[in-house]
Short mmCIF file of C-alpha atoms in Angstrom, two decimals:
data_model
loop_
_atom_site.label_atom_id
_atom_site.label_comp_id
_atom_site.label_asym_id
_atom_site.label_seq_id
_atom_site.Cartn_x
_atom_site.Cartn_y
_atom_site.Cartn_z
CA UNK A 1 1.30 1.26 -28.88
CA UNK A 2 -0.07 1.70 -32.50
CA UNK A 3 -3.50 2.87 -32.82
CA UNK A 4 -5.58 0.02 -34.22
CA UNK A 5 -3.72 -3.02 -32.88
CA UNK A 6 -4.61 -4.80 -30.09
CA UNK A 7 -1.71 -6.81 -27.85
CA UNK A 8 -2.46 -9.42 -26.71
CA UNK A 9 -0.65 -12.19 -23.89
CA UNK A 10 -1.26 -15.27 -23.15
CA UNK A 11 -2.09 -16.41 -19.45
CA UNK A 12 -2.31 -19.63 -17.93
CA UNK A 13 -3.60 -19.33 -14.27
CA UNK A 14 -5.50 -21.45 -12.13
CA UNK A 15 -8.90 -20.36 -10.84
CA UNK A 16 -10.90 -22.15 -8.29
CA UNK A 17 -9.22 -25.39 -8.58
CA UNK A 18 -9.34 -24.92 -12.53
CA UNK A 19 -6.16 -24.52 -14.56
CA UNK A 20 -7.74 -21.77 -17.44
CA UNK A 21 -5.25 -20.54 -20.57
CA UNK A 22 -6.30 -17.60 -22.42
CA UNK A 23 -5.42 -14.38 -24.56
CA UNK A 24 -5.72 -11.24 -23.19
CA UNK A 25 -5.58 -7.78 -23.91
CA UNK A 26 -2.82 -6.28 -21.34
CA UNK A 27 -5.65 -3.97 -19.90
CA UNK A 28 -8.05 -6.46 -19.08
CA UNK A 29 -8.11 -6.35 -15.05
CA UNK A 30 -8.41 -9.89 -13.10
CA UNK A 31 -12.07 -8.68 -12.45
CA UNK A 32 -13.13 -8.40 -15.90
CA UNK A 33 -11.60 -11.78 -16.71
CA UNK A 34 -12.77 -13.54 -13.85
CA UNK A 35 -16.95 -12.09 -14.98
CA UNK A 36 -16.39 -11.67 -18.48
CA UNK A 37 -14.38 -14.30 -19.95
CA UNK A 38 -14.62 -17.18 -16.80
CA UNK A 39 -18.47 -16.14 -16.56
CA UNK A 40 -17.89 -15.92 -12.47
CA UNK A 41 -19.83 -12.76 -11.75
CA UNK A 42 -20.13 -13.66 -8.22
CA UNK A 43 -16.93 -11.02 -7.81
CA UNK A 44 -18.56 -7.66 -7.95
CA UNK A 45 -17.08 -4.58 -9.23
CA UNK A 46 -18.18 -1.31 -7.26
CA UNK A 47 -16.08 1.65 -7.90
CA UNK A 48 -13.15 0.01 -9.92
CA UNK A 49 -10.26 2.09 -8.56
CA UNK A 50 -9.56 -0.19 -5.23
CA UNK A 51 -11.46 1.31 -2.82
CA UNK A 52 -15.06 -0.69 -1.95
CA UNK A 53 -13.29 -4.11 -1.56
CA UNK A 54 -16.21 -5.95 -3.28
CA UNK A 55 -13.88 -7.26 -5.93
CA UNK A 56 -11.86 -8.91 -3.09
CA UNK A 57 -10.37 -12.32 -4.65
CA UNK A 58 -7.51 -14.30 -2.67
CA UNK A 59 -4.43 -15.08 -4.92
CA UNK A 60 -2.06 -17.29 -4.02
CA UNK A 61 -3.29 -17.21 -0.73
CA UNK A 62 -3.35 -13.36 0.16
CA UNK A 63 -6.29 -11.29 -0.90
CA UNK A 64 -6.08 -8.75 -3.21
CA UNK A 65 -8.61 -5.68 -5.54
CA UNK A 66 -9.40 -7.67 -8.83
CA UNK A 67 -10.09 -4.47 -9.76
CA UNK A 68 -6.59 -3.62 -9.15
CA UNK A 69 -4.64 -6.17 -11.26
CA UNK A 70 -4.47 -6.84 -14.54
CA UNK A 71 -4.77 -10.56 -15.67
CA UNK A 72 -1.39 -10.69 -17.29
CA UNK A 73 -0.32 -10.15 -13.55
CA UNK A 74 -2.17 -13.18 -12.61
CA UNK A 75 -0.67 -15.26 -15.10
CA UNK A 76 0.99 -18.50 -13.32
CA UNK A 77 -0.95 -18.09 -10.07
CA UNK A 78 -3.84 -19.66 -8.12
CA UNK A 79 -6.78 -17.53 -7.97
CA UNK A 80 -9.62 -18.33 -5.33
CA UNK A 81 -13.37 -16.59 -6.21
CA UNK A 82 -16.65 -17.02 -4.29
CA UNK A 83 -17.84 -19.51 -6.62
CA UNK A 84 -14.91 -21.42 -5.05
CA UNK A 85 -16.10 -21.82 -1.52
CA UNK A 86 -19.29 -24.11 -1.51
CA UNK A 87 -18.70 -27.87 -2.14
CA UNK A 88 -21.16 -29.96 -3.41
CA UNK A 89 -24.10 -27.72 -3.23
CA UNK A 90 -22.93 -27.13 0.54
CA UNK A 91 -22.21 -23.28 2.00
CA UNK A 92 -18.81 -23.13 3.29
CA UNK A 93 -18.43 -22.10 7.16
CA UNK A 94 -17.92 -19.10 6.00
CA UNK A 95 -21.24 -18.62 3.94
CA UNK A 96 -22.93 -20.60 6.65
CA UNK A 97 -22.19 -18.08 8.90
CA UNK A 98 -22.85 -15.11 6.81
CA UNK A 99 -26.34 -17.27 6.57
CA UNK A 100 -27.18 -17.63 9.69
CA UNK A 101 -25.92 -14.60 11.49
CA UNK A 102 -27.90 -12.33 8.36
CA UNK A 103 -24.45 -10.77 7.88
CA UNK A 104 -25.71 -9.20 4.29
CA UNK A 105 -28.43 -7.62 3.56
CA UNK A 106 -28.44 -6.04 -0.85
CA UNK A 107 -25.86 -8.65 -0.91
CA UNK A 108 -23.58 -6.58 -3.30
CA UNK A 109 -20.41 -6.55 -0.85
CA UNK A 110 -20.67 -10.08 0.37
CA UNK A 111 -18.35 -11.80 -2.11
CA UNK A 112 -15.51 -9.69 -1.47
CA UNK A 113 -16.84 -9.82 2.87
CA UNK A 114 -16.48 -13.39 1.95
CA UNK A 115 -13.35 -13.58 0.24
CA UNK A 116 -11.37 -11.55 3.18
CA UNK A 117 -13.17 -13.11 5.58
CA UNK A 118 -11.45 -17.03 4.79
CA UNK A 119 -8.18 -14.93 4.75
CA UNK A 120 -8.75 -13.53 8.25
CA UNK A 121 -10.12 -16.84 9.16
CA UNK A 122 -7.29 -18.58 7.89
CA UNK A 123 -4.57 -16.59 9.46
CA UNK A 124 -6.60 -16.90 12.89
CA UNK A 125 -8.89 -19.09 14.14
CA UNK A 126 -9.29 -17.74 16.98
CA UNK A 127 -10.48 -14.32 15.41
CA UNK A 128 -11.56 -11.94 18.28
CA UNK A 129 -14.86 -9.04 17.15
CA UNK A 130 -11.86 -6.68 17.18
CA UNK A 131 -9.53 -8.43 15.02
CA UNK A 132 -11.85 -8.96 12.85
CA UNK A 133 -13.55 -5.39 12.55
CA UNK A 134 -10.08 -4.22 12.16
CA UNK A 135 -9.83 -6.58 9.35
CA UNK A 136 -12.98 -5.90 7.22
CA UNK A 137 -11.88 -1.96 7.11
CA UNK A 138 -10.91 -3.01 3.82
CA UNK A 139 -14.22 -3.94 2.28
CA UNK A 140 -17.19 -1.31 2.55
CA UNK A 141 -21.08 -2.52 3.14
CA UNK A 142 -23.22 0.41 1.92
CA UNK A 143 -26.01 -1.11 3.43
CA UNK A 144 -23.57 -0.54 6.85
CA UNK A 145 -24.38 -4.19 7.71
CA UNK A 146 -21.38 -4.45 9.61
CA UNK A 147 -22.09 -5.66 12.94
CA UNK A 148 -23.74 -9.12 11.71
CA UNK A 149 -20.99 -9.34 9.54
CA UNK A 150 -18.32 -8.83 12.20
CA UNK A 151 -19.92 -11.51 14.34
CA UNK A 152 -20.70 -13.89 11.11
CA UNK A 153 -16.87 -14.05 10.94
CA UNK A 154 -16.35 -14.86 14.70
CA UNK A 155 -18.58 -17.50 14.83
CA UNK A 156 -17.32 -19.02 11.34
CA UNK A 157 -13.91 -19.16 12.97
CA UNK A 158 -15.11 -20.61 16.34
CA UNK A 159 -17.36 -23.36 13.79
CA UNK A 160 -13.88 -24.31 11.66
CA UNK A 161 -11.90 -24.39 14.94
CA UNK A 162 -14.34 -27.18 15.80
CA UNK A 163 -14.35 -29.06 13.04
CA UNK A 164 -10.81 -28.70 12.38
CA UNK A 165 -10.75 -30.61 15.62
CA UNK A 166 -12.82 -33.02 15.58
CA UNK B 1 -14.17 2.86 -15.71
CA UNK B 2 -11.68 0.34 -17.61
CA UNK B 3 -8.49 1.52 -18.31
CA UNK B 4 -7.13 2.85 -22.03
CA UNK B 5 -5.44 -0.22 -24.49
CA UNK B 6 -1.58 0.00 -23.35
CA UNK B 7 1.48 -2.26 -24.56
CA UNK B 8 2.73 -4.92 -21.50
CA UNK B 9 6.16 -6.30 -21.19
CA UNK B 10 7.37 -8.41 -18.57
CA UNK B 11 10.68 -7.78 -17.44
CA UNK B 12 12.49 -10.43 -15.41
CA UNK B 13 15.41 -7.99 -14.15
CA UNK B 14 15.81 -4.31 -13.25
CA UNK B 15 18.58 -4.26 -16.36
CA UNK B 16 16.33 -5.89 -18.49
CA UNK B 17 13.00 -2.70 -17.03
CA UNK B 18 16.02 -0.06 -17.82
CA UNK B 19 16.40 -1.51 -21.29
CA UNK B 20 12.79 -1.22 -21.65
CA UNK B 21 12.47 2.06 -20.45
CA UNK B 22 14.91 3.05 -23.04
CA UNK B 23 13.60 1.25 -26.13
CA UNK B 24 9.87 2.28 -25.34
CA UNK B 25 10.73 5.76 -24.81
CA UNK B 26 9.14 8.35 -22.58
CA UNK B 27 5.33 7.21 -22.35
CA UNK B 28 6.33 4.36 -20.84
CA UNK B 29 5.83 3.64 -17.36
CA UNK B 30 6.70 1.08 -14.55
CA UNK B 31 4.18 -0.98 -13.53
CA UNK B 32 5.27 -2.39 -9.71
CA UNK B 33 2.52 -3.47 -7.47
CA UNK B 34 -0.35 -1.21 -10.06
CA UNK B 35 -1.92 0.18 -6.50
CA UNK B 36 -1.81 3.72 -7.34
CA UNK B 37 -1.07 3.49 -11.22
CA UNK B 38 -4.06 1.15 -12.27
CA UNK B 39 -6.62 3.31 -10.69
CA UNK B 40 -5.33 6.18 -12.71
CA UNK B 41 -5.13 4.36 -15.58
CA UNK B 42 -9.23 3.36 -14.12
CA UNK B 43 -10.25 7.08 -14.26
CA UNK B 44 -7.81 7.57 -17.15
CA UNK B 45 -5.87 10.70 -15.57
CA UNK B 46 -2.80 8.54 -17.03
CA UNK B 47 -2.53 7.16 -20.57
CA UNK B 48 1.04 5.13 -21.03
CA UNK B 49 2.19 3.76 -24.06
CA UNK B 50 3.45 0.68 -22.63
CA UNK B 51 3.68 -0.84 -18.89
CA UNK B 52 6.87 -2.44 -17.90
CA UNK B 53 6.26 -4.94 -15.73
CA UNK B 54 8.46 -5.44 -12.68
CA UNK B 55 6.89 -7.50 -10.21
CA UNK B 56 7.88 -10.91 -11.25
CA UNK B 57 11.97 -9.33 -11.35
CA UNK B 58 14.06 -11.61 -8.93
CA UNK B 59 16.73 -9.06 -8.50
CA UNK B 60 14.20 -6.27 -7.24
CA UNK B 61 12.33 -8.23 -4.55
CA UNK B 62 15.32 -7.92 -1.60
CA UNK B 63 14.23 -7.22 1.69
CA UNK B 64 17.96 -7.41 3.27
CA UNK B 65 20.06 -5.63 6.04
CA UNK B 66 23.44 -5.32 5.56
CA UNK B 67 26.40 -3.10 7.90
CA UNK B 68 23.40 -1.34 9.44
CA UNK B 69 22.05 -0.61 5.94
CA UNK B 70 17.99 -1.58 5.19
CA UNK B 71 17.91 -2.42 1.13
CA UNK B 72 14.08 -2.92 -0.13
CA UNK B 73 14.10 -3.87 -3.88
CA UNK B 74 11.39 -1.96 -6.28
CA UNK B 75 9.41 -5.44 -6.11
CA UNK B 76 8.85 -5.42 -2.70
CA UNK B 77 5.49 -5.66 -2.00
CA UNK B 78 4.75 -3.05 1.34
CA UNK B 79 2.76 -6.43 2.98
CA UNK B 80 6.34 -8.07 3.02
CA UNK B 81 8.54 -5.17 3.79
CA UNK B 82 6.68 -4.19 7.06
CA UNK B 83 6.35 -7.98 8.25
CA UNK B 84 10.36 -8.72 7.54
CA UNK B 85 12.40 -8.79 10.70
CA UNK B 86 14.68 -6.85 8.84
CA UNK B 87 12.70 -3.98 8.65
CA UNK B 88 11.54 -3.89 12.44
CA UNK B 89 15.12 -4.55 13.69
CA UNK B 90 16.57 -1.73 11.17
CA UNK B 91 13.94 0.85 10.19
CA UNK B 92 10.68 0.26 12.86
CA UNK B 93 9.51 4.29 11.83
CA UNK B 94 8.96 2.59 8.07
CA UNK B 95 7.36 -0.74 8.99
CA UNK B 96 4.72 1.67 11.42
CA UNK B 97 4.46 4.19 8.08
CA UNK B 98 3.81 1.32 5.72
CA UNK B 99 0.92 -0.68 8.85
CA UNK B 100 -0.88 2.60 8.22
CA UNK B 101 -0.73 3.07 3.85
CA UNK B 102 -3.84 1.62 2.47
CA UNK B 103 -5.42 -1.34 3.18
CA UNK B 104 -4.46 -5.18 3.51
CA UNK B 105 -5.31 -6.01 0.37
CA UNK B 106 -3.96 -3.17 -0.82
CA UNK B 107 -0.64 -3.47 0.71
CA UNK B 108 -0.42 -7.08 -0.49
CA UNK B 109 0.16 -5.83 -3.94
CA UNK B 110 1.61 -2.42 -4.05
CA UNK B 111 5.08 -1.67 -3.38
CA UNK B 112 7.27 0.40 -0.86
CA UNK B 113 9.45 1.72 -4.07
CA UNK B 114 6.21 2.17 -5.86
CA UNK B 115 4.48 4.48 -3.18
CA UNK B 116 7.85 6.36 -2.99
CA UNK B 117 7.80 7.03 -7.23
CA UNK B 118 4.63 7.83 -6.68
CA UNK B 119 5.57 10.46 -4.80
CA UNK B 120 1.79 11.62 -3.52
CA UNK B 121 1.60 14.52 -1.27
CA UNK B 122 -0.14 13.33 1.63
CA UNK B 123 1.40 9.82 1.65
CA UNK B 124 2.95 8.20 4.22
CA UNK B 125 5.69 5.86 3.33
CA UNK B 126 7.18 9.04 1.51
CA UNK B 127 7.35 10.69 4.71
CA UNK B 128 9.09 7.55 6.53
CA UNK B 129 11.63 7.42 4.13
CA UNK B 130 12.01 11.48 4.39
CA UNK B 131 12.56 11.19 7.90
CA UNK B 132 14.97 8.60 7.86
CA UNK B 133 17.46 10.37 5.82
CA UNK B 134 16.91 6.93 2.94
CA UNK B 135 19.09 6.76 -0.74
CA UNK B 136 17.30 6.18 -3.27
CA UNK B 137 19.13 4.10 -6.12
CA UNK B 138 18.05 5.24 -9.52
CA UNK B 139 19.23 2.71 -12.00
CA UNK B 140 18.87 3.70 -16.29
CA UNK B 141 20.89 1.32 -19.06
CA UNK B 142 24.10 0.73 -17.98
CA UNK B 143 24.56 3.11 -15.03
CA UNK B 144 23.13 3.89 -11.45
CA UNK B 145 23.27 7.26 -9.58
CA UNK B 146 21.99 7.72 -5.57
CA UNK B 147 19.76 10.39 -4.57
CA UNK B 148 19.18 11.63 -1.30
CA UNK B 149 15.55 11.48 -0.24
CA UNK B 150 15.81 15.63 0.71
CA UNK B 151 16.86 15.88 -3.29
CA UNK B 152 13.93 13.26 -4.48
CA UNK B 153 10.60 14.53 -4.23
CA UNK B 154 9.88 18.07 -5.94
CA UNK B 155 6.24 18.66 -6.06
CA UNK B 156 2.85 16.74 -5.97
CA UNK B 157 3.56 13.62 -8.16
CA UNK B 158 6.93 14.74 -9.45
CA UNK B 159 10.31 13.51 -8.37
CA UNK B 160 13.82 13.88 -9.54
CA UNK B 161 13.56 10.58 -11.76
CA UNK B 162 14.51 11.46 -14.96
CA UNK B 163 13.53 9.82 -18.35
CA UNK B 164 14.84 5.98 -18.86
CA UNK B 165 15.09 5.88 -14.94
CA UNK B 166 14.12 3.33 -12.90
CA UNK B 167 13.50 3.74 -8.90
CA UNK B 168 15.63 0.53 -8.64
CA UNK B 169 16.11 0.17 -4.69
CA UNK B 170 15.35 2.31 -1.64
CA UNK B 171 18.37 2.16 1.04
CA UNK B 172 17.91 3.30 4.87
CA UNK B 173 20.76 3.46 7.20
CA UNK B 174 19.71 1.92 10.60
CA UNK B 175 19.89 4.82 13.64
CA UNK B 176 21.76 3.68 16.79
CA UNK B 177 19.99 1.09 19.08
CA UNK B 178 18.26 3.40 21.83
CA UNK B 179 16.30 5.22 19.24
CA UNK B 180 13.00 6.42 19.11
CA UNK B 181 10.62 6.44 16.52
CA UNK B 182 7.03 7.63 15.68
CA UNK B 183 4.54 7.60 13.30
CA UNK B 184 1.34 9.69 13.66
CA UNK B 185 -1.79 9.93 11.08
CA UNK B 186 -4.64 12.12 10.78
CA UNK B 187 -7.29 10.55 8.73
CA UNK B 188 -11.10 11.16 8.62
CA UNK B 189 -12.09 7.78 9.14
CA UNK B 190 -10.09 4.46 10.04
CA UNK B 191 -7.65 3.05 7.03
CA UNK B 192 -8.86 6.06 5.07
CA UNK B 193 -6.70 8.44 3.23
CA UNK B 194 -4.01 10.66 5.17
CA UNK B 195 -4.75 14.15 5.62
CA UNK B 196 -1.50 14.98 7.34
CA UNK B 197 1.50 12.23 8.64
CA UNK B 198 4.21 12.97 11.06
CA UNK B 199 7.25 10.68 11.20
CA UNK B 200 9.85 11.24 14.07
CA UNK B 201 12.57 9.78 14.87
CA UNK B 202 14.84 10.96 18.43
CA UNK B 203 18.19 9.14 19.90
CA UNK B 204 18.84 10.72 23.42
CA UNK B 205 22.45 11.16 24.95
CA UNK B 206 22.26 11.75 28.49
CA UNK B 207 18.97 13.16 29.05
CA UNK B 208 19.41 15.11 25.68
CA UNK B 209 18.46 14.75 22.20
CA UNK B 210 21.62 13.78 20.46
CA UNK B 211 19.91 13.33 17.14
CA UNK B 212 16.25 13.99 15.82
CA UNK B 213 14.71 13.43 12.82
CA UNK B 214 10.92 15.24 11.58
CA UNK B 215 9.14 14.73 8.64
CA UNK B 216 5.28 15.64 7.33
CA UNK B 217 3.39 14.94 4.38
CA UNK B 218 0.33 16.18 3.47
CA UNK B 219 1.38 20.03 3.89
CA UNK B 220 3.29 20.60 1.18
CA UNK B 221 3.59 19.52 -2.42
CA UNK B 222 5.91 17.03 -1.15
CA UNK B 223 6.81 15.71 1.60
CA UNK B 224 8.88 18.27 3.96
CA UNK B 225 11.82 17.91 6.85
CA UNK B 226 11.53 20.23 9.43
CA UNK B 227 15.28 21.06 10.08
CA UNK B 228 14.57 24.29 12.06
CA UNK B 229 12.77 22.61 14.72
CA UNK B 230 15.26 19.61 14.55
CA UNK B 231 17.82 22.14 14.87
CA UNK B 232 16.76 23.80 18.14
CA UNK B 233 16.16 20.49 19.48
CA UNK B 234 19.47 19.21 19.29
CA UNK B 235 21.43 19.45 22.34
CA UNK B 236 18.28 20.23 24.42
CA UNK B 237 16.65 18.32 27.29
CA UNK B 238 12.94 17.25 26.07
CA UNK B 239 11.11 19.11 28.13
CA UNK B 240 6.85 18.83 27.18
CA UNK B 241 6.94 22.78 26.32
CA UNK B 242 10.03 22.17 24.49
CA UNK B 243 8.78 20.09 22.37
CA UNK B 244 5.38 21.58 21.90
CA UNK B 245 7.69 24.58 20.60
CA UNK B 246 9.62 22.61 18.30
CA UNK B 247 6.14 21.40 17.09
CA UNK B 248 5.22 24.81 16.28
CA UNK B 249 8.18 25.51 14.96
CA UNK B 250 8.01 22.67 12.42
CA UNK B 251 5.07 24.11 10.49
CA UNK B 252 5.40 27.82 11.36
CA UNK B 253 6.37 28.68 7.52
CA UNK B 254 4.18 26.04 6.23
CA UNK B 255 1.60 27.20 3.79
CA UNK B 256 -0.35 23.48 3.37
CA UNK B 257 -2.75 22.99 0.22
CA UNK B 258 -6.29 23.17 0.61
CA UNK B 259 -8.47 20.07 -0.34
CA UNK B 260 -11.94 18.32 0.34
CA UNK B 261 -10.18 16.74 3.24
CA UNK B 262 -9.06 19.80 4.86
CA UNK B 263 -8.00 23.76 4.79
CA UNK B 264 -4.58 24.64 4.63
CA UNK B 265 -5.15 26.42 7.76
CA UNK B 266 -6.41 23.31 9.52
CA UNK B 267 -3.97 20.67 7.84
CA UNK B 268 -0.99 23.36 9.48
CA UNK B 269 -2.80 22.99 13.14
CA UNK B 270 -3.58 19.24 12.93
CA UNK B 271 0.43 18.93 11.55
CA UNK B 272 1.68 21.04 14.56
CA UNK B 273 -0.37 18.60 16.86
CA UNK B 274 0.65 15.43 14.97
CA UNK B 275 4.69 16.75 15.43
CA UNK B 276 4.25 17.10 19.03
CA UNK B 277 2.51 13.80 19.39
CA UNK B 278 5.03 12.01 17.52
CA UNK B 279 7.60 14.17 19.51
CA UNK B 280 6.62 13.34 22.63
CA UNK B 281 6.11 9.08 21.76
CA UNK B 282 9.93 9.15 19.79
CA UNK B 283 11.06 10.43 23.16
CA UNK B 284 9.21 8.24 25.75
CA UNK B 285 10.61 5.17 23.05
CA UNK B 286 14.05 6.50 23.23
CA UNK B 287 14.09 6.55 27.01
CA UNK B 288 13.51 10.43 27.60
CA UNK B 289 10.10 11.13 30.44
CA UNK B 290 8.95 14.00 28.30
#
């Protein structure tokens, strides 16, 4: 591309319920939009090359590195952050559980914890310590917080189960 | 670290990405799923010109099986591939490769084509795909040629794309129902990165091996086939020592690379173990008691 000019695309996405339209520059990462331009900094960036998971963001559905995709990707889909997940002023199971089961302790990791979490929880409500252990190998805790964590996410399944059936 | 300003074009066809390719010359590069290109462009050990952007391309997203034949599109994220029946029925060595490359999230986005252009040493799907004897369908503007997998990767990173190619479609012939397959990993920690991969795949005949197939990564520049060993398999009955012996066979002229994760000397015994492993499961799977 010519030095001196900046591309740019336009995006329409949806973002927590949200439709959002903006221009972009093509290497602006879903991360950087969702902090910089959308002013959600509840998605963390760690090490910006995919590996610490604390970026974690669902889209359409399936959760993906922020860090890892650039918003021009993202244009036309539905994009779920952390700032999503209360209602209200009310913690989500999820957050509830996190809460009450002390499953963070900096805090750094827990919106991308959180954001993989719903997706395991989602897939499986019946989510076994195992499962979801297995799971969470994609998001580090440097604080190695992982055992509160692992049962945070059991007991926000068995909690959504519930009310799912009531 | 954010990435250096690139052009972006969205392509909605793998005609329209070869045109691209063309037009925007050689510093242009294929953007699929962006696992293992957008953290380069992160550290900025890659600078393109331009991205061409392939993911939202209908005609590259196939997952299909057809006369025995496995077909997975460029678009193809590795999250899909390895959770199509397609896959499992026709090529169960790939879906196991792809279950261990990179995390959930990770696999979500990047692509079973992509990892293959990639072409990284150590990688596993490359080493799947080596095994099973795949085609790889390299499409440019107006023309497509087929390369055999043995003929594709060259070195660390470098394959025999050439410039204005596209990695269009990988194609793996389905082995006969009774076979075998295995995929072993050596990693330093759970979901981490691959030191050294064995694939293996074995169809029996009568208490012998009618047919083997064994691949590594991660001892070699690229991904290697270890046709010696498969060669004094072949007619044998799979005995435990004879397979421990192929094993050693398959690395014996092996002189691995040398990296934070491991010696060459120790990636060539952890390979040798991985082989026999993988050996000895392709042949319990295939109906052999080694």
């Amino acid at each position: 591309m010519n030095q001196g000019q900046t591309e740019r695309h336009s995006v329409s996405l949806t973002v927590n319920d949200r439709a959002v339209e903006a221009e972009v520059e093509p290497r602006l990462s879903l991360a950087d939009f969702l902090r910089r331009h959308l002013d959600l900094v509840g998605t963390h960036l760690g090490c910006e090359q995919g590996a610490c998971g604390a970026c974690t963001v669902l889209v359409d559905g399936q959760s993906v590195r922020a860090c890892l995709m650039l918003t021009v990707q993202a244009d036309g889909t539905t994009v779920e952050t952390v700032e999503g997940l209360a209602t209200n002023g009310e913690l989500h199971p999820v957050q509830e559980a996190f809460r009450t089961k002390q499953g963070l302790q900096c805090g750094f990791c827990t919106p991308g914890m959180l954001m993989r979490s719903l997706e395991l929880i989602r897939d499986n409500r019946g989510i076994t310590a195992e499962q979801a252990r297995e799971g969470l190998a994609s998001n580090m805790c440097r604080c190695t917080g992982y055992q509160y964590i692992v049962e945070a996410v059991v007991e926000a399944a068995s909690n959504m189960d519930t009310e799912v059936n009531q | 670290m954010k990435a250096p300003p690139f052009g972006y074009r969205r392509v909605s066809s793998a005609a329209e990405a070869a045109d691209a390719l063309r037009e925007l010359g050689s510093d242009a590069r294929i953007l699929a799923g962006g696992q293992s290109l957008l953290p380069m462009l992160s550290v900025r050990i890659a600078s393109p010109s331009h991205l061409v952007d392939i993911g939202r391309a209908d005609d590259l997203r196939h997952i299909t099986a057809d006369n025995g034949s496995l077909r997975i599109g460029a678009a193809a994220t590795q999250w899909s591939v390895e959770n199509d029946q397609a896959t499992t029925a026709a090529a169960p060595l790939l879906a196991d490769a792809i279950s261990r490359a990179g995390q959930v999230p990770i696999r979500h986005r990047g692509t079973v084509v992509g990892s293959i252009a990639h072409a990284d040493p150590s990688a596993e799907i490359p080493a799947a795909v080596l095994a099973s004897g795949a085609t790889l369908i390299a499409a440019s503007t107006g023309s497509e040629r087929e390369i055999s997998a043995d003929d594709f990767f060259q070195g660390p990173y470098m394959t025999a794309l050439e410039e204005g190619e596209l990695l269009r479609e990988v194609r793996i012939d389905r082995w006969p129902d009774g076979t075998g397959h295995a995929f072993e990993e050596f990693s330093h920690s759970h979901e981490s990165w691959p030191v050294v991969t064995a694939a293996v795949l074995v169809l029996l005949n009568g208490g012998t091996i009618d047919r083997v197939a064994i691949a590594m990564s991660g001892v070699d520049g690229r991904p290697v086939r270890a046709g010696q060993a498969e060669h004094e398999l072949t007619g044998q009955a799979p005995t435990p020592e004879l397979l421990a012996e192929a094993a050693q066979s398959a690395t014996r002229d092996l002189e691995p690379f040398s990296d934070v994760f491991g010696s060459g000397r120790y990636r060539k015994r952890v390979a040798t173990a991985l082989v026999r492993r993988a050996l000895t499961t392709a042949t319990t799977r295939a109906g052999g008691g080694a």
